C-alpha cells in the first residue's frame, strides 16, 4: 500500500488535483489518498469549492507519492517556506514526486528539480522558466520523467502522468484499466504534446 | 451570469464533478459555481477527500445549470427523496440540467428523463437501464443532448459534455479556449464513443 500526499493550498487548480486522484482511486488496495496542507481543514480551490485537508505538514507523516497541483495559488505558495521545506524533505524520501501544471514551480522553488529535466503548464511556461534556476525545462512534453520525479504539463496532462505512475507501480494493464473505468481517452506518449506551441506567442 | 449547482452526496465520483467544474471555472464572469447538498458542510468523495457543500437543498436557491455527478454513492442517493424532489423541481426551472456517469440514474429516478434520450456510464449501463422506466437509453454516445438536458457517459466524458454546454452558452471559441487552457485533448463529437462496447460483456 502506497500512501499518496495530495498537497493543497489556497487557490490550487481543481483538475490538477482531482484528475490524478481519480485515476489512483480505482486501486484502493494499492494507494491510500490523503490530502495535506499547512493545517487540517478546508482549503478553497481556484474558482471552485473547498477541499478538506486531512493532515498537516507538521504532522510528521511520511508519504510514498507526492502529488503537487498548480494553479493561481502557486503565486503565493512558491514563497511559503513551510510548504517548500516540507516538500524538499518529503521528496528526498518519497518513491515518486509528481507535479501537475505550475506545481512544478513549487518543486523548483523547493530545490527538488535542481539539475533535473521537467515541464510545466504551456501558457505559463516562460514565466515559470524565468523564475527558476538550475532546471532543464522542456517545452514539448505531455509529461517528463526524471528518475523518481514526474512533472506534467497543464491541468489535463496530470491524468496521463498519473496513468504512467500507475503503470510503473502496477503494470500496463492496470493503467489501461483505469483509463477504461474513467472512459478517459488516454495519451500514453509523453512526447506527444499537442499544446507545446500554445505558449510560444510571448 | 449563470449560477451552477454542483450537486454532491456521500461517495460522489471525484472527476465527474471536478472535470466539468474545471472547464466552467475558466469563465468566472459567466458562471458562478456553488456546491449544494443535503446540508452545508463537508461531503466525502468516493475514494477521496471531502468537498465542502456551500448551500443546502432546503435553502430555496434557484440555479441556472445543474451538474449531477455519479459514483458509488448513487446506490444510496437514488432513493433519497429530498434529493430527488429537489432535482425534479430545479430541473423544471433550470436552463440546463446535466449529469455525468451514473448521475443520470438520479435524474431518471427524479423523473427528469421521462421520455428523453440519455446515456450513462458504460460499465454500469445495463444496471442503470434495468433500474429505470421510460428513458430512451443510448449506449453509443459520448454525451446526449435532449432539449435542455445533457447526460454524459462515464467520468471523463463529463469534460467533453461541459465543453458542449460552454459552446451553447458562450460560443465555439470559448469552448476551444477552455480545452486549450486545460491542455485537454477534446472529443467534440457526441457520437464518437470509444467506450461504447466496454459494458457489452454482460
Short mmCIF file of C-alpha atoms in Angstrom, two decimals:
data_model
loop_
_atom_site.label_atom_id
_atom_site.label_comp_id
_atom_site.label_asym_id
_atom_site.label_seq_id
_atom_site.Cartn_x
_atom_site.Cartn_y
_atom_site.Cartn_z
CA UNK A 1 0.00 0.00 0.00
CA UNK A 2 1.46 3.36 -1.08
CA UNK A 3 0.38 6.49 0.77
CA UNK A 4 -0.27 9.50 -1.52
CA UNK A 5 0.08 13.06 -0.23
CA UNK A 6 -2.31 15.19 -2.27
CA UNK A 7 -0.90 18.61 -1.44
CA UNK A 8 -3.37 21.50 -1.33
CA UNK A 9 -3.01 25.24 -0.77
CA UNK A 10 -5.40 28.18 -1.28
CA UNK A 11 -6.35 28.63 -4.96
CA UNK A 12 -4.99 25.28 -6.14
CA UNK A 13 -6.28 24.20 -9.58
CA UNK A 14 -9.13 21.71 -9.22
CA UNK A 15 -8.44 19.31 -12.07
CA UNK A 16 -4.67 19.28 -11.40
CA UNK A 17 -5.52 17.53 -8.16
CA UNK A 18 -8.66 15.56 -8.92
CA UNK A 19 -7.68 14.21 -12.35
CA UNK A 20 -4.77 12.20 -10.93
CA UNK A 21 -6.68 11.32 -7.72
CA UNK A 22 -9.49 9.83 -9.81
CA UNK A 23 -7.02 7.52 -11.56
CA UNK A 24 -5.33 6.43 -8.31
CA UNK A 25 -8.71 5.92 -6.62
CA UNK A 26 -9.52 2.91 -8.82
CA UNK A 27 -6.96 0.93 -6.81
CA UNK A 28 -7.92 1.36 -3.14
CA UNK A 29 -5.80 -1.64 -2.12
CA UNK A 30 -2.69 -0.18 -3.75
CA UNK A 31 -3.00 3.56 -2.98
CA UNK A 32 -4.20 5.44 0.09
CA UNK A 33 -5.08 9.06 -0.74
CA UNK A 34 -4.55 11.73 1.93
CA UNK A 35 -4.94 15.48 1.49
CA UNK A 36 -2.21 17.51 3.20
CA UNK A 37 -1.88 21.26 3.76
CA UNK A 38 -0.50 23.86 6.18
CA UNK A 39 -3.30 22.94 8.57
CA UNK A 40 -6.06 20.34 8.53
CA UNK A 41 -9.40 21.80 7.39
CA UNK A 42 -10.99 23.32 4.29
CA UNK A 43 -8.81 24.79 1.54
CA UNK A 44 -10.52 26.71 -1.26
CA UNK A 45 -9.75 25.79 -4.86
CA UNK A 46 -9.25 28.42 -7.56
CA UNK A 47 -12.73 29.23 -8.87
CA UNK A 48 -14.31 26.33 -7.02
CA UNK A 49 -15.29 24.82 -3.68
CA UNK A 50 -13.11 23.93 -0.72
CA UNK A 51 -11.48 20.54 -0.29
CA UNK A 52 -10.83 19.35 3.25
CA UNK A 53 -7.16 18.77 4.14
CA UNK A 54 -6.97 15.64 6.30
CA UNK A 55 -3.40 16.11 7.53
CA UNK A 56 -0.98 18.98 8.14
CA UNK A 57 2.65 19.42 7.04
CA UNK A 58 3.62 19.46 10.71
CA UNK A 59 2.06 16.08 11.48
CA UNK A 60 5.31 14.22 10.80
CA UNK A 61 3.72 11.71 8.41
CA UNK A 62 5.82 10.33 5.55
CA UNK A 63 4.33 9.59 2.15
CA UNK A 64 5.29 7.31 -0.74
CA UNK A 65 3.92 9.50 -3.52
CA UNK A 66 3.68 13.30 -3.55
CA UNK A 67 1.13 14.97 -5.84
CA UNK A 68 1.58 18.74 -6.19
CA UNK A 69 -1.05 20.64 -8.20
CA UNK A 70 -0.56 24.07 -9.73
CA UNK A 71 -2.91 26.98 -10.18
CA UNK A 72 -3.22 30.63 -9.34
CA UNK A 73 -2.28 29.91 -5.72
CA UNK A 74 1.29 28.97 -6.64
CA UNK A 75 1.99 32.73 -6.89
CA UNK A 76 1.75 32.84 -3.09
CA UNK A 77 2.71 29.25 -2.30
CA UNK A 78 6.04 29.48 -4.12
CA UNK A 79 7.37 31.62 -1.29
CA UNK A 80 5.75 29.66 1.56
CA UNK A 81 8.81 28.39 3.44
CA UNK A 82 6.82 25.86 5.49
CA UNK A 83 5.43 24.27 2.33
CA UNK A 84 8.77 24.38 0.49
CA UNK A 85 10.81 22.84 3.29
CA UNK A 86 8.19 20.13 3.77
CA UNK A 87 8.30 19.39 0.01
CA UNK A 88 12.10 19.22 -0.01
CA UNK A 89 12.18 16.86 2.95
CA UNK A 90 9.37 14.61 1.68
CA UNK A 91 10.74 14.48 -1.88
CA UNK A 92 14.07 13.23 -0.53
CA UNK A 93 12.28 10.20 0.92
CA UNK A 94 9.31 9.56 -1.39
CA UNK A 95 9.24 6.83 -4.01
CA UNK A 96 7.63 9.23 -6.51
CA UNK A 97 7.37 13.01 -6.53
CA UNK A 98 4.84 14.33 -9.03
CA UNK A 99 3.51 17.72 -10.08
CA UNK A 100 0.84 18.95 -12.46
CA UNK A 101 0.85 22.28 -14.30
CA UNK A 102 2.60 25.03 -12.30
CA UNK A 103 3.01 22.64 -9.38
CA UNK A 104 6.49 22.22 -10.85
CA UNK A 105 7.22 25.83 -9.85
CA UNK A 106 6.79 24.74 -6.24
CA UNK A 107 9.08 21.74 -6.73
CA UNK A 108 11.66 24.01 -8.39
CA UNK A 109 11.49 26.59 -5.59
CA UNK A 110 11.90 23.78 -3.06
CA UNK A 111 15.12 22.73 -4.85
CA UNK A 112 13.66 19.37 -5.86
CA UNK A 113 14.25 19.94 -9.60
CA UNK A 114 17.90 21.01 -9.31
CA UNK A 115 19.68 19.61 -12.37
CA UNK A 116 16.55 17.75 -13.46
CA UNK A 117 14.53 17.65 -16.66
CA UNK A 118 11.00 18.93 -16.09
CA UNK A 119 7.97 20.51 -17.74
CA UNK A 120 5.08 22.76 -16.73
CA UNK A 121 1.91 24.46 -17.99
CA UNK A 122 2.33 25.71 -21.54
CA UNK A 123 0.63 29.10 -21.10
CA UNK A 124 2.84 29.77 -18.05
CA UNK A 125 5.98 28.16 -19.47
CA UNK A 126 8.18 31.25 -19.87
CA UNK A 127 7.02 32.74 -16.58
CA UNK A 128 7.92 29.58 -14.70
CA UNK A 129 11.23 29.15 -16.51
CA UNK A 130 12.17 32.79 -15.84
CA UNK A 131 11.55 32.39 -12.11
CA UNK A 132 13.73 29.33 -11.59
CA UNK A 133 17.39 28.37 -11.83
CA UNK A 134 19.12 25.07 -12.48
CA UNK A 135 16.12 23.30 -14.04
CA UNK A 136 16.28 21.80 -17.53
CA UNK A 137 12.80 22.85 -18.67
CA UNK A 138 11.29 21.03 -21.66
CA UNK A 139 8.57 22.84 -23.58
CA UNK A 140 7.41 19.91 -25.71
CA UNK A 141 6.30 17.15 -23.35
CA UNK A 142 2.96 15.84 -22.08
CA UNK A 143 4.95 14.87 -19.02
CA UNK A 144 8.63 14.37 -18.12
CA UNK A 145 10.05 11.56 -16.01
CA UNK A 146 13.48 12.12 -14.50
CA UNK A 147 14.30 9.37 -12.06
CA UNK A 148 11.60 9.31 -9.42
CA UNK A 149 10.30 12.75 -10.40
CA UNK A 150 7.36 13.21 -12.76
CA UNK A 151 6.31 16.69 -13.85
CA UNK A 152 3.37 17.15 -16.20
CA UNK A 153 2.14 19.89 -18.48
CA UNK A 154 -1.05 21.83 -17.77
CA UNK A 155 -4.11 20.53 -15.96
CA UNK A 156 -5.37 17.55 -18.01
CA UNK A 157 -1.85 16.29 -18.64
CA UNK A 158 -1.82 15.24 -15.00
CA UNK A 159 -4.19 12.38 -15.82
CA UNK A 160 -1.82 10.95 -18.42
CA UNK A 161 1.07 11.36 -15.98
CA UNK A 162 -0.87 9.62 -13.20
CA UNK A 163 -1.57 6.71 -15.54
CA UNK A 164 2.18 6.49 -16.24
CA UNK A 165 2.88 6.35 -12.49
CA UNK A 166 0.19 3.67 -12.10
CA UNK A 167 1.86 1.76 -14.94
CA UNK A 168 5.20 1.97 -13.13
CA UNK A 169 3.66 0.79 -9.86
CA UNK A 170 1.11 -1.78 -11.01
CA UNK A 171 1.88 -2.56 -14.66
CA UNK A 172 0.44 -1.56 -18.05
CA UNK A 173 -2.84 -3.44 -17.66
CA UNK A 174 -3.73 -1.52 -14.50
CA UNK A 175 -3.09 1.81 -16.25
CA UNK A 176 -5.23 0.80 -19.21
CA UNK A 177 -7.97 -0.46 -16.88
CA UNK A 178 -8.00 2.88 -15.04
CA UNK A 179 -8.37 4.77 -18.32
CA UNK A 180 -11.23 2.46 -19.32
CA UNK A 181 -13.01 2.80 -15.95
CA UNK A 182 -12.77 6.57 -16.32
CA UNK A 183 -13.72 6.43 -20.02
CA UNK A 184 -10.62 8.54 -20.49
CA UNK A 185 -9.09 8.82 -23.97
CA UNK A 186 -5.53 8.38 -22.81
CA UNK A 187 -2.45 9.96 -24.34
CA UNK A 188 0.16 7.34 -23.42
CA UNK A 189 3.12 9.05 -25.14
CA UNK A 190 4.99 11.62 -23.02
CA UNK A 191 6.43 13.17 -26.20
CA UNK A 192 3.03 13.70 -27.83
CA UNK A 193 2.22 17.22 -26.69
CA UNK A 194 -0.43 18.92 -28.83
CA UNK A 195 -0.19 22.06 -26.69
CA UNK A 196 3.57 22.62 -26.91
CA UNK A 197 3.19 25.63 -29.21
CA UNK A 198 0.45 27.27 -27.15
CA UNK A 199 2.71 29.44 -25.05
CA UNK A 200 5.14 30.44 -27.79
CA UNK A 201 3.42 33.71 -28.63
CA UNK A 202 5.30 35.61 -25.90
CA UNK B 1 -24.03 35.29 -15.01
CA UNK B 2 -25.34 31.71 -14.74
CA UNK B 3 -25.39 30.03 -11.34
CA UNK B 4 -24.24 26.41 -11.39
CA UNK B 5 -25.43 23.93 -8.75
CA UNK B 6 -22.67 21.33 -8.37
CA UNK B 7 -24.65 18.65 -6.56
CA UNK B 8 -22.74 16.47 -4.11
CA UNK B 9 -23.69 13.49 -1.94
CA UNK B 10 -21.61 10.96 0.02
CA UNK B 11 -19.37 8.85 -2.26
CA UNK B 12 -19.81 11.01 -5.35
CA UNK B 13 -17.20 10.37 -8.09
CA UNK B 14 -14.45 13.00 -7.94
CA UNK B 15 -13.74 13.58 -11.61
CA UNK B 16 -17.45 13.53 -12.54
CA UNK B 17 -17.72 16.73 -10.56
CA UNK B 18 -14.34 18.39 -10.92
CA UNK B 19 -13.78 17.75 -14.64
CA UNK B 20 -16.78 19.88 -15.66
CA UNK B 21 -16.16 22.42 -12.85
CA UNK B 22 -12.62 22.98 -14.15
CA UNK B 23 -13.98 23.83 -17.60
CA UNK B 24 -16.65 26.20 -16.25
CA UNK B 25 -14.14 27.85 -13.90
CA UNK B 26 -12.24 29.43 -16.80
CA UNK B 27 -15.16 31.86 -17.21
CA UNK B 28 -15.72 33.41 -13.76
CA UNK B 29 -17.74 36.28 -15.25
CA UNK B 30 -20.12 33.87 -16.98
CA UNK B 31 -20.53 31.09 -14.42
CA UNK B 32 -20.81 31.10 -10.64
CA UNK B 33 -20.08 27.67 -9.15
CA UNK B 34 -21.87 26.63 -5.95
CA UNK B 35 -21.73 23.22 -4.28
CA UNK B 36 -25.11 22.03 -2.99
CA UNK B 37 -26.02 19.06 -0.83
CA UNK B 38 -28.50 17.87 1.82
CA UNK B 39 -26.74 20.15 4.29
CA UNK B 40 -23.91 22.66 4.05
CA UNK B 41 -20.56 21.20 5.15
CA UNK B 42 -18.08 18.51 4.10
CA UNK B 43 -19.20 15.64 1.85
CA UNK B 44 -16.75 12.78 1.28
CA UNK B 45 -15.98 11.70 -2.28
CA UNK B 46 -15.68 8.04 -3.26
CA UNK B 47 -12.08 7.07 -2.55
CA UNK B 48 -11.01 10.65 -1.94
CA UNK B 49 -11.25 13.71 0.28
CA UNK B 50 -14.29 15.72 1.31
CA UNK B 51 -15.59 18.67 -0.65
CA UNK B 52 -17.42 21.40 1.26
CA UNK B 53 -21.06 21.94 0.27
CA UNK B 54 -21.73 25.68 0.31
CA UNK B 55 -25.52 25.51 0.14
CA UNK B 56 -28.29 23.09 1.11
CA UNK B 57 -31.23 21.78 -0.90
CA UNK B 58 -33.55 23.46 1.60
CA UNK B 59 -32.04 26.93 1.12
CA UNK B 60 -34.57 27.83 -1.58
CA UNK B 61 -31.94 28.99 -4.07
CA UNK B 62 -32.63 28.54 -7.80
CA UNK B 63 -29.87 27.64 -10.24
CA UNK B 64 -29.39 28.08 -13.99
CA UNK B 65 -27.31 24.95 -14.55
CA UNK B 66 -27.48 21.69 -12.60
CA UNK B 67 -24.44 19.37 -12.58
CA UNK B 68 -25.13 15.91 -11.16
CA UNK B 69 -22.15 13.56 -10.77
CA UNK B 70 -22.36 9.79 -10.44
CA UNK B 71 -20.35 7.31 -8.46
CA UNK B 72 -20.79 4.60 -5.86
CA UNK B 73 -22.95 6.93 -3.77
CA UNK B 74 -25.78 6.91 -6.32
CA UNK B 75 -26.73 3.49 -4.91
CA UNK B 76 -27.98 5.29 -1.80
CA UNK B 77 -28.77 8.68 -3.34
CA UNK B 78 -31.14 7.21 -5.93
CA UNK B 79 -33.69 6.62 -3.16
CA UNK B 80 -33.07 9.91 -1.30
CA UNK B 81 -36.47 11.61 -1.63
CA UNK B 82 -35.16 15.01 -0.52
CA UNK B 83 -32.51 14.96 -3.25
CA UNK B 84 -34.88 13.61 -5.91
CA UNK B 85 -37.67 16.09 -5.27
CA UNK B 86 -35.15 18.96 -5.24
CA UNK B 87 -33.74 17.71 -8.58
CA UNK B 88 -37.20 17.45 -10.13
CA UNK B 89 -38.15 20.94 -9.03
CA UNK B 90 -34.85 22.56 -10.05
CA UNK B 91 -34.72 20.75 -13.42
CA UNK B 92 -38.16 22.15 -14.25
CA UNK B 93 -36.76 25.67 -13.93
CA UNK B 94 -33.07 25.38 -14.93
CA UNK B 95 -31.71 26.45 -18.29
CA UNK B 96 -29.53 23.30 -18.44
CA UNK B 97 -29.71 20.06 -16.48
CA UNK B 98 -26.56 17.95 -16.81
CA UNK B 99 -25.30 14.65 -15.44
CA UNK B 100 -22.06 12.70 -15.65
CA UNK B 101 -21.72 8.92 -15.43
CA UNK B 102 -24.39 7.35 -13.17
CA UNK B 103 -25.63 10.82 -12.25
CA UNK B 104 -28.21 10.08 -14.94
CA UNK B 105 -29.66 7.40 -12.65
CA UNK B 106 -30.53 10.17 -10.20
CA UNK B 107 -32.13 12.26 -12.96
CA UNK B 108 -34.10 9.21 -14.11
CA UNK B 109 -35.30 8.39 -10.59
CA UNK B 110 -36.33 12.04 -10.17
CA UNK B 111 -38.49 11.71 -13.32
CA UNK B 112 -36.40 14.26 -15.21
CA UNK B 113 -35.58 11.85 -18.07
CA UNK B 114 -39.17 10.67 -18.71
CA UNK B 115 -39.47 10.17 -22.49
CA UNK B 116 -35.97 11.56 -23.05
CA UNK B 117 -32.89 10.29 -24.82
CA UNK B 118 -29.99 9.84 -22.38
CA UNK B 119 -26.75 7.98 -21.72
CA UNK B 120 -24.73 6.86 -18.72
CA UNK B 121 -21.53 5.10 -17.63
CA UNK B 122 -20.68 2.21 -19.94
CA UNK B 123 -19.68 -0.31 -17.26
CA UNK B 124 -22.94 0.39 -15.39
CA UNK B 125 -25.10 0.74 -18.50
CA UNK B 126 -27.29 -2.36 -18.13
CA UNK B 127 -27.65 -1.89 -14.38
CA UNK B 128 -28.85 1.68 -14.84
CA UNK B 129 -31.15 0.80 -17.74
CA UNK B 130 -32.68 -2.10 -15.77
CA UNK B 131 -33.50 0.16 -12.82
CA UNK B 132 -35.36 2.82 -14.76
CA UNK B 133 -38.53 3.13 -16.83
CA UNK B 134 -39.48 5.47 -19.64
CA UNK B 135 -35.96 6.56 -20.58
CA UNK B 136 -34.62 6.10 -24.11
CA UNK B 137 -31.09 4.99 -23.13
CA UNK B 138 -28.36 5.24 -25.80
CA UNK B 139 -25.33 3.01 -25.34
CA UNK B 140 -23.14 4.61 -28.01
CA UNK B 141 -22.73 8.28 -27.11
CA UNK B 142 -20.01 10.38 -25.50
CA UNK B 143 -22.90 12.52 -24.36
CA UNK B 144 -26.56 13.01 -25.31
CA UNK B 145 -28.37 16.33 -25.60
CA UNK B 146 -32.16 16.24 -25.46
CA UNK B 147 -33.56 19.73 -25.24
CA UNK B 148 -32.07 21.38 -22.18
CA UNK B 149 -30.88 18.06 -20.73
CA UNK B 150 -27.33 16.81 -21.23
CA UNK B 151 -26.32 13.38 -19.95
CA UNK B 152 -22.77 12.13 -20.43
CA UNK B 153 -21.06 8.76 -20.36
CA UNK B 154 -18.60 7.79 -17.64
CA UNK B 155 -16.35 10.14 -15.69
CA UNK B 156 -14.09 11.81 -18.29
CA UNK B 157 -16.95 12.21 -20.76
CA UNK B 158 -18.25 14.91 -18.44
CA UNK B 159 -15.46 17.23 -19.60
CA UNK B 160 -16.50 16.92 -23.24
CA UNK B 161 -20.12 17.47 -22.23
CA UNK B 162 -19.22 20.55 -20.20
CA UNK B 163 -17.38 21.98 -23.20
CA UNK B 164 -20.53 21.41 -25.28
CA UNK B 165 -22.58 23.33 -22.70
CA UNK B 166 -19.98 26.12 -22.71
CA UNK B 167 -20.22 26.18 -26.50
CA UNK B 168 -24.01 26.52 -26.26
CA UNK B 169 -23.71 29.33 -23.71
CA UNK B 170 -20.66 31.24 -24.90
CA UNK B 171 -19.89 30.03 -28.43
CA UNK B 172 -17.38 27.65 -30.02
CA UNK B 173 -14.32 29.82 -29.41
CA UNK B 174 -14.92 29.81 -25.65
CA UNK B 175 -15.19 26.02 -25.59
CA UNK B 176 -11.99 25.64 -27.59
CA UNK B 177 -10.23 28.17 -25.34
CA UNK B 178 -11.25 26.21 -22.23
CA UNK B 179 -9.86 22.99 -23.72
CA UNK B 180 -6.61 24.80 -24.55
CA UNK B 181 -6.29 26.36 -21.08
CA UNK B 182 -6.78 22.89 -19.58
CA UNK B 183 -4.47 21.29 -22.18
CA UNK B 184 -7.36 18.89 -22.68
CA UNK B 185 -7.47 16.77 -25.84
CA UNK B 186 -11.13 17.35 -26.51
CA UNK B 187 -13.55 14.90 -28.09
CA UNK B 188 -16.00 17.35 -29.69
CA UNK B 189 -18.25 14.69 -31.31
CA UNK B 190 -21.05 13.35 -29.09
CA UNK B 191 -21.33 10.27 -31.36
CA UNK B 192 -17.62 9.37 -31.06
CA UNK B 193 -17.70 6.98 -28.11
CA UNK B 194 -14.64 4.73 -27.94
CA UNK B 195 -16.00 3.06 -24.80
CA UNK B 196 -19.43 2.07 -26.14
CA UNK B 197 -18.54 -1.62 -26.30
CA UNK B 198 -16.99 -1.72 -22.82
CA UNK B 199 -20.10 -2.78 -20.98
CA UNK B 200 -21.40 -5.25 -23.55
CA UNK B 201 -19.90 -8.32 -21.89
CA UNK B 202 -22.88 -8.78 -19.58
#
